[in-house]
Short mmCIF file of C-alpha atoms in Angstrom, two decimals:
data_model
loop_
_atom_site.label_atom_id
_atom_site.label_comp_id
_atom_site.label_asym_id
_atom_site.label_seq_id
_atom_site.Cartn_x
_atom_site.Cartn_y
_atom_site.Cartn_z
CA MET A 1 0.00 0.00 0.00
CA ALA A 2 1.17 3.54 -0.72
CA PRO A 3 0.89 4.81 2.87
CA SER A 4 3.02 1.95 4.11
CA GLY A 5 5.63 2.60 1.49
CA SER A 6 5.79 6.26 2.39
CA VAL A 7 6.21 5.43 6.06
CA VAL A 8 9.04 3.06 5.23
CA ALA A 9 10.61 5.69 3.04
CA VAL A 10 10.43 8.21 5.83
CA ALA A 11 11.81 5.70 8.31
CA GLU A 12 14.74 5.00 6.02
CA LYS A 13 15.61 8.67 6.07
CA GLN A 14 16.03 8.75 9.87
CA PRO A 15 19.57 7.35 10.43
CA PRO A 16 21.05 10.84 10.99
CA LEU A 17 19.18 10.87 14.34
CA ASP A 18 21.44 8.18 15.77
CA PRO A 19 24.60 10.32 15.87
CA ALA A 20 22.61 13.10 17.50
CA GLU A 21 21.33 10.66 20.09
CA GLY A 22 24.87 9.48 20.71
CA GLN A 23 25.98 13.07 21.13
CA GLY A 24 23.16 13.57 23.63
CA VAL A 25 24.38 10.61 25.69
CA LYS A 26 27.94 11.92 25.62
CA SER A 27 26.65 15.36 26.60
CA TRP A 28 24.94 14.27 29.83
CA GLN A 29 27.80 11.91 30.64
CA CYS A 30 30.20 14.86 30.45
CA LEU A 31 27.84 16.89 32.64
CA VAL A 32 27.75 14.11 35.23
CA PHE A 33 31.54 13.86 35.21
CA TYR A 34 31.82 17.62 35.71
CA LEU A 35 29.22 17.51 38.50
CA CYS A 36 31.16 14.75 40.28
CA PHE A 37 34.39 16.74 39.93
CA TYR A 38 32.60 19.77 41.37
CA GLY A 39 31.20 17.67 44.23
CA PHE A 40 34.70 16.42 45.02
CA MET A 41 36.25 19.89 45.00
CA ALA A 42 33.42 21.42 47.05
CA GLN A 43 34.35 19.04 49.89
CA MET A 44 37.99 20.13 49.94
CA ARG A 45 37.95 21.98 53.25
CA PRO A 46 41.02 20.61 55.10
CA GLY A 47 40.57 23.06 57.96
CA GLU A 48 37.02 21.91 58.80
CA SER A 49 38.14 19.16 61.18
CA PHE A 50 40.15 21.67 63.21
CA ILE A 51 37.64 24.52 63.62
CA THR A 52 37.01 23.82 67.31
CA PRO A 53 40.69 23.77 68.41
CA TYR A 54 41.19 26.86 66.23
CA LEU A 55 38.40 28.73 68.03
CA LEU A 56 39.59 27.62 71.47
CA GLY A 57 43.27 28.21 70.72
CA ASP A 58 44.06 30.82 68.07
CA LYS A 59 40.82 32.80 68.62
CA ASN A 60 40.88 32.51 72.43
CA PHE A 61 37.16 31.79 72.86
CA THR A 62 36.26 29.96 76.06
CA ARG A 63 34.89 26.46 76.00
CA GLU A 64 31.60 27.72 77.48
CA GLN A 65 31.23 30.27 74.67
CA VAL A 66 31.82 27.66 71.99
CA THR A 67 29.58 25.05 73.64
CA ASN A 68 26.65 27.15 74.87
CA GLU A 69 26.64 30.28 72.67
CA ILE A 70 28.22 29.57 69.28
CA THR A 71 27.47 25.95 68.38
CA PRO A 72 23.71 26.03 69.26
CA VAL A 73 23.17 28.70 66.58
CA LEU A 74 23.85 26.04 63.94
CA SER A 75 20.73 24.06 64.94
CA TYR A 76 18.52 27.15 65.16
CA SER A 77 19.55 28.64 61.83
CA TYR A 78 19.40 25.26 60.05
CA LEU A 79 15.80 24.87 61.17
CA ALA A 80 15.01 28.37 59.92
CA VAL A 81 16.55 27.98 56.44
CA LEU A 82 15.83 24.30 55.68
CA VAL A 83 12.33 24.62 54.19
CA PRO A 84 12.93 27.89 52.27
CA VAL A 85 16.13 26.54 50.72
CA PHE A 86 14.40 23.24 49.89
CA LEU A 87 11.64 25.05 47.98
CA LEU A 88 14.02 27.58 46.43
CA THR A 89 16.26 24.79 45.18
CA ASP A 90 13.50 23.30 43.06
CA TYR A 91 12.03 26.62 41.95
CA VAL A 92 15.28 28.19 40.67
CA ARG A 93 16.56 24.85 39.31
CA TYR A 94 19.55 23.97 41.46
CA LYS A 95 22.44 26.03 40.04
CA PRO A 96 21.70 29.31 41.91
CA VAL A 97 21.46 27.38 45.19
CA LEU A 98 24.78 25.65 44.49
CA LEU A 99 26.27 29.09 43.91
CA LEU A 100 24.71 30.25 47.20
CA GLN A 101 26.28 27.25 48.93
CA GLY A 102 29.73 28.10 47.55
CA LEU A 103 29.47 31.74 48.57
CA SER A 104 28.25 30.71 52.03
CA TYR A 105 31.29 28.45 52.47
CA VAL A 106 33.54 31.37 51.51
CA SER A 107 31.70 33.54 54.05
CA VAL A 108 32.23 30.91 56.76
CA TRP A 109 36.00 30.91 56.30
CA LEU A 110 36.25 34.67 55.96
CA LEU A 111 34.48 35.02 59.31
CA LEU A 112 36.72 32.35 60.82
CA LEU A 113 39.82 34.17 59.68
CA PHE A 114 38.82 37.77 60.32
CA GLY A 115 36.03 37.57 62.92
CA HIS A 116 36.87 38.22 66.55
CA THR A 117 33.61 38.29 68.54
CA VAL A 118 31.00 35.74 69.54
CA LEU A 119 28.55 37.48 67.20
CA HIS A 120 30.92 36.98 64.27
CA MET A 121 31.13 33.28 65.06
CA GLN A 122 27.35 33.05 65.37
CA PHE A 123 27.07 34.51 61.86
CA MET A 124 29.64 31.94 60.81
CA GLU A 125 27.34 29.18 62.11
CA PHE A 126 24.42 30.75 60.22
CA PHE A 127 26.29 30.64 56.91
CA TYR A 128 27.36 27.08 57.66
CA SER A 129 23.69 26.15 58.13
CA LEU A 130 23.01 27.57 54.66
CA THR A 131 25.65 25.25 53.21
CA MET A 132 24.02 22.28 54.96
CA ALA A 133 20.55 23.14 53.71
CA ALA A 134 21.86 23.65 50.17
CA ARG A 135 23.26 20.11 49.98
CA ILE A 136 19.87 19.02 48.66
CA ALA A 137 20.67 20.96 45.47
CA TYR A 138 23.68 18.77 44.68
CA SER A 139 21.91 15.48 45.43
CA SER A 140 18.85 16.49 43.34
CA TYR A 141 20.74 18.16 40.50
CA ILE A 142 21.67 14.89 38.83
CA PHE A 143 17.99 13.97 38.42
CA SER A 144 17.61 16.70 35.82
CA LEU A 145 20.70 15.62 33.85
CA VAL A 146 20.37 11.89 33.22
CA PRO A 147 17.66 9.57 31.88
CA LEU A 148 15.67 7.69 34.49
CA ALA A 149 17.24 4.35 33.52
CA HIS A 150 20.70 5.64 34.54
CA PHE A 151 19.63 7.66 37.56
CA GLN A 152 20.57 5.19 40.31
CA ARG A 153 24.06 4.50 38.98
CA MET A 154 24.85 8.15 38.32
CA ALA A 155 23.53 9.13 41.76
CA SER A 156 25.88 6.59 43.32
CA TYR A 157 28.77 8.13 41.38
CA SER A 158 27.94 11.61 42.67
CA ARG A 159 27.71 10.35 46.27
CA ALA A 160 30.99 8.49 45.89
CA ALA A 161 32.61 11.73 44.68
CA VAL A 162 31.39 13.54 47.80
CA LEU A 163 32.66 10.81 50.15
CA LEU A 164 35.99 10.72 48.36
CA GLY A 165 36.23 14.49 48.67
CA VAL A 166 35.52 14.41 52.41
CA PHE A 167 38.07 11.64 52.92
CA THR A 168 40.75 13.37 50.86
CA SER A 169 40.11 16.69 52.60
CA SER A 170 40.44 15.14 56.06
CA VAL A 171 43.64 13.27 55.14
CA LEU A 172 45.14 16.39 53.57
CA GLY A 173 44.30 18.49 56.63
CA GLN A 174 45.84 15.97 59.00
CA ALA A 175 48.96 15.65 56.83
CA LEU A 176 49.45 19.43 56.68
CA ILE A 177 49.06 19.70 60.47
CA SER A 178 51.13 16.69 61.57
CA ALA A 179 53.76 16.38 58.85
CA GLY A 180 53.78 19.88 57.42
CA GLN A 181 53.65 21.61 60.82
CA LEU A 182 51.13 24.06 59.42
CA SER A 183 49.22 26.28 61.84
CA PHE A 184 45.43 26.23 62.08
CA THR A 185 45.31 29.74 60.61
CA MET A 186 47.31 28.80 57.52
CA LEU A 187 45.20 25.68 57.11
CA ASN A 188 42.10 27.87 57.01
CA TYR A 189 43.69 30.00 54.27
CA VAL A 190 44.27 26.80 52.27
CA SER A 191 40.60 25.88 52.77
CA LEU A 192 39.53 29.34 51.59
CA GLY A 193 41.56 28.89 48.41
CA PHE A 194 39.90 25.54 47.62
CA LEU A 195 36.44 27.03 48.28
CA ALA A 196 37.07 30.02 46.01
CA PHE A 197 38.01 27.56 43.25
CA SER A 198 34.81 25.56 43.81
CA VAL A 199 32.76 28.77 43.42
CA LEU A 200 34.39 29.28 40.00
CA LEU A 201 33.46 25.70 39.08
CA THR A 202 29.83 26.43 39.99
CA LEU A 203 29.65 29.17 37.35
CA PHE A 204 30.21 26.59 34.59
CA LEU A 205 27.48 24.19 35.71
CA LYS A 206 24.59 23.87 33.30
CA ARG A 207 21.26 25.16 34.58
CA PRO A 208 18.60 22.47 33.98
CA LYS A 209 15.32 23.24 32.22
CA ARG A 210 13.23 21.13 34.59
CA SER A 211 13.16 20.18 38.27
CA LEU A 212 11.20 17.90 40.54
CA PHE A 213 8.14 19.93 41.57
CA PHE A 214 7.85 23.45 40.12
CA ASN A 215 9.43 23.03 36.69
CA ARG A 216 8.05 19.74 35.50
CA SER A 217 7.78 18.91 31.79
CA MET A 218 4.86 20.65 30.11
CA SER A 219 3.62 17.48 28.45
CA ALA A 220 2.62 16.10 31.82
CA TYR A 221 0.37 19.07 32.40
CA HIS A 222 -1.07 19.42 28.90
CA ALA A 223 -1.83 15.76 28.29
CA THR A 224 -5.58 16.45 28.27
CA THR A 225 -8.13 14.89 25.97
CA PRO A 226 -10.01 16.95 23.38
CA SER A 227 -13.23 16.56 25.36
CA GLU A 228 -11.56 18.10 28.41
CA LEU A 229 -10.27 20.98 26.33
CA ASP A 230 -13.73 21.52 24.87
CA ARG A 231 -15.29 21.73 28.30
CA MET A 232 -12.68 24.30 29.33
CA ALA A 233 -13.25 26.44 26.24
CA PRO A 234 -14.88 29.87 26.67
CA GLY A 235 -18.65 29.74 26.59
CA SER A 236 -18.81 26.00 27.23
CA PRO A 237 -21.24 24.66 29.84
CA GLY A 238 -18.38 23.31 31.92
CA LYS A 239 -16.63 26.67 32.30
CA PRO A 240 -17.21 28.15 35.75
CA ALA A 241 -18.83 31.52 36.03
CA GLY A 242 -17.03 34.52 37.42
CA GLY A 243 -18.94 34.25 40.70
CA LYS A 244 -17.44 30.82 41.27
CA LEU A 245 -13.84 31.88 41.16
CA GLU A 246 -13.16 30.41 44.58
CA LEU A 247 -14.36 27.03 43.36
CA THR A 248 -11.96 27.29 40.45
CA LEU A 249 -9.07 28.07 42.78
CA LEU A 250 -10.04 25.18 45.04
CA ALA A 251 -10.19 22.83 42.07
CA ALA A 252 -6.81 24.10 40.85
CA TRP A 253 -5.29 23.45 44.28
CA GLN A 254 -6.82 19.98 44.49
CA ASP A 255 -5.40 19.19 41.05
CA SER A 256 -1.94 20.59 41.83
CA VAL A 257 1.10 18.35 42.06
CA LEU A 258 1.68 19.07 45.75
CA ALA A 259 -1.95 18.40 46.72
CA ARG A 260 -1.99 15.09 44.87
CA MET A 261 1.27 14.10 46.52
CA LEU A 262 -0.02 14.96 49.98
CA ARG A 263 -3.17 12.89 49.41
CA GLU A 264 -1.12 9.95 48.21
CA LEU A 265 1.28 10.37 51.11
CA GLY A 266 -1.62 10.21 53.58
CA ALA A 267 -2.69 6.91 52.03
CA ILE A 268 0.71 5.23 52.14
CA LEU A 269 1.41 6.26 55.73
CA ARG A 270 -0.57 3.17 56.69
CA LEU A 271 2.43 1.04 55.66
CA PRO A 272 4.13 -0.14 58.89
CA GLN A 273 7.61 -0.33 57.33
CA LEU A 274 7.36 3.23 56.03
CA ARG A 275 6.35 4.50 59.46
CA LEU A 276 9.08 2.52 61.23
CA TRP A 277 11.96 3.68 59.07
CA SER A 278 10.69 7.26 58.95
CA LEU A 279 10.62 7.32 62.76
CA TRP A 280 14.14 5.88 62.81
CA TRP A 281 15.24 8.62 60.42
CA ILE A 282 13.73 11.34 62.63
CA PHE A 283 14.87 10.17 66.06
CA ASN A 284 18.25 8.60 65.29
CA SER A 285 19.46 11.26 62.89
CA ALA A 286 18.64 13.95 65.47
CA GLY A 287 20.86 12.19 68.03
CA TYR A 288 23.52 11.45 65.42
CA TYR A 289 23.97 15.09 64.41
CA LEU A 290 24.04 16.25 68.01
CA ILE A 291 27.02 13.93 68.51
CA ILE A 292 28.64 15.22 65.30
CA TYR A 293 28.21 18.84 66.38
CA TYR A 294 29.72 18.46 69.84
CA THR A 295 32.26 15.66 69.54
CA HIS A 296 35.12 18.01 68.56
CA ILE A 297 34.48 20.04 71.70
CA LEU A 298 34.59 16.82 73.74
CA TRP A 299 37.93 15.91 72.15
CA ASN A 300 39.34 19.24 73.26
CA VAL A 301 38.15 18.55 76.83
CA VAL A 302 39.77 15.10 76.82
CA ASN A 303 42.96 16.34 75.15
CA PRO A 304 43.30 20.11 75.87
CA THR A 305 46.58 20.58 74.02
CA ARG A 306 47.69 23.71 72.19
CA ASP A 307 50.22 21.77 70.11
CA SER A 308 48.54 21.55 66.69
CA SER A 309 50.71 18.62 65.61
CA ALA A 310 49.22 16.53 68.46
CA VAL A 311 45.63 17.04 67.26
CA TYR A 312 44.38 14.18 65.09
CA ASN A 313 40.83 15.34 64.37
CA GLY A 314 41.41 15.07 60.62
CA GLY A 315 42.54 11.47 60.88
CA ALA A 316 39.48 10.55 62.94
CA ASP A 317 37.17 12.24 60.42
CA ALA A 318 38.90 10.49 57.53
CA ALA A 319 38.64 7.07 59.21
CA SER A 320 34.97 7.61 60.10
CA THR A 321 34.19 8.67 56.51
CA LEU A 322 35.95 5.61 55.12
CA LEU A 323 34.20 3.24 57.54
CA GLY A 324 30.86 4.92 56.77
CA ALA A 325 31.41 4.33 53.05
CA VAL A 326 32.32 0.68 53.68
CA THR A 327 29.32 0.00 55.92
CA SER A 328 26.98 1.79 53.50
CA PHE A 329 28.28 -0.43 50.71
CA ALA A 330 28.01 -3.58 52.85
CA ALA A 331 24.40 -2.77 53.77
CA GLY A 332 23.42 -3.28 50.14
CA PHE A 333 24.22 -6.99 50.46
CA VAL A 334 22.13 -7.64 53.58
CA LYS A 335 19.17 -9.80 52.56
CA ILE A 336 16.80 -10.58 55.40
CA ARG A 337 13.07 -10.54 56.00
CA TRP A 338 12.81 -6.86 56.93
CA ALA A 339 9.12 -7.03 57.88
CA LEU A 340 10.11 -9.40 60.69
CA TRP A 341 13.63 -8.30 61.64
CA SER A 342 13.66 -4.52 61.10
CA LYS A 343 12.98 -3.55 64.72
CA LEU A 344 15.59 -6.00 66.05
CA VAL A 345 18.27 -4.75 63.64
CA ILE A 346 17.51 -1.12 64.51
CA ALA A 347 17.51 -1.94 68.24
CA THR A 348 20.87 -3.72 68.01
CA VAL A 349 22.52 -0.85 66.13
CA THR A 350 20.99 1.76 68.45
CA VAL A 351 22.09 0.04 71.67
CA THR A 352 25.58 -0.22 70.15
CA GLN A 353 25.49 3.53 69.52
CA ALA A 354 24.38 4.11 73.12
CA GLY A 355 27.35 2.09 74.40
CA LEU A 356 29.75 4.03 72.18
CA VAL A 357 28.38 7.37 73.39
CA PHE A 358 28.81 6.22 76.99
CA LEU A 359 32.44 5.32 76.23
CA MET A 360 32.98 8.82 74.82
CA TYR A 361 31.51 10.25 78.02
CA SER A 362 33.45 8.10 80.47
CA THR A 363 36.91 7.79 78.91
CA SER A 364 39.86 10.09 79.47
CA ASN A 365 41.86 8.61 76.58
CA ILE A 366 41.68 10.63 73.37
CA TRP A 367 42.38 7.57 71.22
CA VAL A 368 39.37 5.78 72.71
CA CYS A 369 37.34 8.90 71.87
CA TYR A 370 38.55 8.79 68.29
CA ALA A 371 37.84 5.06 67.93
CA THR A 372 34.35 5.24 69.43
CA PHE A 373 33.45 8.18 67.18
CA VAL A 374 34.58 6.24 64.09
CA LEU A 375 32.49 3.22 65.10
CA PHE A 376 29.49 5.39 66.02
CA ARG A 377 29.49 7.07 62.63
CA GLY A 378 29.93 3.76 60.82
CA ALA A 379 26.98 2.22 62.67
CA TYR A 380 24.69 5.06 61.63
CA GLN A 381 25.86 4.99 58.00
CA PHE A 382 25.15 1.25 57.88
CA LEU A 383 21.42 1.86 58.39
CA VAL A 384 21.10 4.90 56.11
CA PRO A 385 20.97 3.00 52.76
CA ILE A 386 18.67 0.37 54.30
CA ALA A 387 16.29 3.06 55.53
CA THR A 388 16.47 4.79 52.16
CA SER A 389 15.56 1.66 50.22
CA GLN A 390 12.81 0.64 52.66
CA ILE A 391 11.20 4.08 52.52
CA ALA A 392 11.62 4.51 48.77
CA SER A 393 10.53 0.98 47.80
CA SER A 394 6.84 1.92 47.53
CA LEU A 395 7.15 5.59 46.58
CA SER A 396 7.45 7.53 43.36
CA LYS A 397 10.47 9.77 42.96
CA GLU A 398 8.53 12.92 43.84
CA LEU A 399 6.93 11.32 46.91
CA CYS A 400 10.31 9.99 47.96
CA ALA A 401 11.77 13.50 47.90
CA LEU A 402 8.77 14.81 49.87
CA VAL A 403 9.00 12.08 52.53
CA PHE A 404 12.73 12.58 53.06
CA GLY A 405 12.20 16.33 53.20
CA ILE A 406 9.52 15.97 55.89
CA ASN A 407 11.63 13.47 57.86
CA THR A 408 14.66 15.79 57.74
CA PHE A 409 12.56 18.76 58.86
CA LEU A 410 11.05 16.85 61.81
CA ALA A 411 14.50 15.57 62.81
CA THR A 412 15.76 19.16 62.73
CA VAL A 413 12.87 20.31 64.93
CA LEU A 414 13.67 17.57 67.47
CA LYS A 415 17.41 18.32 67.36
CA THR A 416 16.75 22.04 67.88
CA THR A 417 14.42 21.33 70.81
CA ILE A 418 17.07 19.21 72.51
CA THR A 419 19.67 21.91 71.83
CA VAL A 420 17.50 24.59 73.45
CA ILE A 421 16.97 22.47 76.55
CA VAL A 422 20.41 20.90 76.96
CA SER A 423 23.06 23.07 75.29
CA ASP A 424 21.89 26.66 75.10
CA LYS A 425 22.90 28.99 77.90
CA ARG A 426 19.24 30.06 78.12
CA GLY A 427 18.35 26.44 78.88
CA LEU A 428 20.35 24.11 81.10
CA GLY A 429 23.62 25.20 79.50
CA LEU A 430 25.30 21.89 80.35
CA PRO A 431 29.03 21.39 79.75
CA VAL A 432 29.87 19.06 76.92
CA HIS A 433 30.64 16.06 79.16
CA SER A 434 27.20 16.25 80.80
CA GLN A 435 25.61 16.62 77.38
CA PHE A 436 27.07 13.31 76.27
CA LEU A 437 25.55 11.65 79.32
CA VAL A 438 22.17 13.03 78.22
CA TYR A 439 22.74 11.74 74.68
CA PHE A 440 23.63 8.32 76.08
CA GLY A 441 20.29 8.24 77.88
CA TYR A 442 18.56 9.36 74.68
CA PHE A 443 19.96 6.47 72.62
CA LEU A 444 19.30 4.04 75.49
CA VAL A 445 15.60 4.99 75.56
CA LEU A 446 15.40 4.61 71.78
CA SER A 447 17.00 1.15 71.89
CA ALA A 448 14.60 0.05 74.66
CA ALA A 449 11.64 1.16 72.55
CA TYR A 450 12.97 -0.69 69.49
CA PHE A 451 13.66 -3.86 71.49
CA SER A 452 10.13 -3.75 72.91
CA GLY A 453 8.74 -3.49 69.39
CA ALA A 454 10.96 -6.37 68.24
CA VAL A 455 9.69 -8.58 71.09
CA LEU A 456 6.07 -7.81 70.18
CA VAL A 457 6.72 -8.62 66.53
CA GLY A 458 8.39 -11.90 67.53
CA LEU A 459 5.48 -12.91 69.77
CA GLN A 460 2.97 -12.12 67.04
CA HIS A 461 4.98 -14.15 64.54
CA CYS A 462 5.20 -17.14 66.90
CA ARG A 463 1.48 -16.94 67.62
CA ARG A 464 0.65 -16.95 63.91
CA ALA A 465 3.06 -19.82 63.18
CA ARG A 466 1.76 -22.06 66.02
CA PRO A 467 -0.80 -24.67 64.74
CA LYS A 468 -4.20 -24.35 66.37
CA PRO A 469 -5.54 -27.57 68.06
CA LEU A 470 -8.80 -29.04 66.77
CA PRO A 471 -11.88 -28.77 68.98
CA LEU A 472 -12.48 -31.76 71.25
CA ALA A 473 -15.67 -32.73 69.42
CA GLN A 474 -13.80 -33.02 66.10
CA GLU A 475 -10.89 -34.92 67.66
CA MET A 476 -13.29 -37.69 68.83
CA MET A 477 -15.02 -38.07 65.43
CA SER A 478 -14.35 -41.05 63.24
CA PRO A 479 -13.02 -40.43 59.70
CA ALA A 480 -16.45 -41.24 58.22
CA GLU A 481 -18.15 -38.75 60.56
CA ALA A 482 -15.55 -36.10 59.78
CA LEU A 483 -16.52 -36.22 56.11
CA GLY A 484 -20.00 -35.07 56.96
CA VAL A 485 -19.11 -32.15 59.19
CA GLU A 486 -21.70 -29.43 58.69
CA ASP A 487 -22.80 -31.20 55.48
CA GLY A 488 -19.67 -29.88 53.84
CA GLY A 489 -18.11 -33.23 52.93
CA LEU A 490 -14.55 -32.99 51.76
CA ASP A 491 -14.94 -29.27 51.07
CA SER A 492 -15.19 -28.53 54.78
CA LEU A 493 -11.73 -30.02 55.30
CA GLN A 494 -10.00 -27.75 52.75
CA PRO A 495 -7.51 -25.51 54.54
CA THR A 496 -8.18 -21.81 54.35
CA THR A 497 -5.39 -19.38 53.66
CA PRO A 498 -4.91 -17.11 56.66
CA PRO A 499 -4.83 -13.39 55.89
CA LEU A 500 -1.45 -11.76 55.68
CA PRO A 501 -0.41 -9.89 58.81
CA PRO A 502 -0.26 -6.11 58.49
CA GLU A 503 3.50 -6.04 57.95
CA GLU A 504 3.31 -8.67 55.23
CA ASN A 505 0.54 -6.68 53.58
CA SER A 506 2.81 -3.65 53.59
CA GLN A 507 5.58 -5.66 51.96
CA ALA A 508 3.14 -6.94 49.35
CA LEU A 509 1.96 -3.42 48.63
CA GLY A 510 5.55 -2.21 48.38
CA THR A 511 6.28 -5.03 45.88
CA ALA A 512 3.28 -4.05 43.78
CA THR A 513 4.47 -0.48 43.46
CA ARG A 514 8.24 -0.91 43.46
CA GLU A 515 8.44 -0.03 39.76
CA ARG A 516 7.57 3.57 40.65
CA SER A 517 10.59 3.95 42.91
CA PRO A 518 14.00 5.17 41.82
CA LEU A 519 15.71 2.87 44.31
CA PRO A 520 15.65 -0.94 44.43
CA GLU A 521 13.80 -2.59 47.30
CA GLU A 522 15.64 -4.70 49.84
CA LYS A 523 14.10 -8.10 49.22
CA ALA A 524 13.00 -10.17 52.21
#
């Protein structure tokens, strides 16, 4: 037929598209490589591990000022800027926020070098909180660059670049301090030079045309049928009158991306595994970051030396980063029945963290402090990829971003509340040693709650697995009489399939929807 021949003829004229497609693949691969290089260089801050001894030594701030006046500002300002930066990141499409992050890092080190008052250092903590909130821009940026089929692998490359940058930065800082006999001040000048270079790299990043929420592809919004367009046309019966403008706005809100996501999120919150791992993310990450914030101050209490060559903070940070990367990688090979064992695994890791925090509190040996910090950080990083996969297994990419954003915000609220009560001079204003005793109690309470939940899950599982005895009347029946039970004959003896327990239902639901998730599910 003529139409078929013309189609074939047209199809035969399409080979020039293949080189263009190949160029497109090379283009985004080059962008990903450049983004990974940028992510590596942005982590090159060799003086970061030595900020606390620098403030207590070269800047002559007291330990009480650093503990109860300067460091708490980080939690407060992070809570204040987290949501605005999260929304701004998506709205302006990543690159401006990455530039803001680079400029904020430069501001941090300028204040460290040239600031002299507590207020200057509080502003330094504010700019550092901006850099923390802006990290979402780097982790989300790659979504706009690569096709969905390559997203997981490219995201792992970008994370590996960040971890390698942190490790290299910590090793370089320790080498310059111990072997190069560099002062903390000179080390901060080196950090400022690296950060200025990373800002220049940001200027050459490509600004994406789409993002996750605000700048979605137009085809998704305009994929309406002709009948829908007809009803929306002027003068059509379906077009709302001017007096019903509020109904139009309500309908527009109900049909918006965010409203649909919130409705779907409310429905999937019934999944027990999603609730469990979200609660772990909120409570354990709050305690984890409190330890991260104050552990350098504790090290200075345990080892109050002014000899910079005897400070090994960079080595401890490098070792903890390396162990965190190893445990994160190893977690991907753990294959267990998470619906049954999740609470026990979380409880075991959390009680281990509690013991490590108690060792930090009770020891007077700086090397024990270093070792316990490395193990503490590795234990937390072991559960992060497991929690990520368990949460993301039944969520779309957009819902996944929303859930992690909400979990991070709630964890920040909890962390800030604890900071106000425990650390701030307007609260209890406890010294750092007493704070670690409080954090030990915090992790101990969490582990007790998780162990209680694990025991309940185990009892429920044993109760379901135990065979139920037959009633006495049926046990005394003869085989011939059993065939006529309730006039059911052989049909009455057919075993019935017991309903799945709630956690198994959640796993089944997660399996049914796993194709919508950007991350693979941890199979039971």
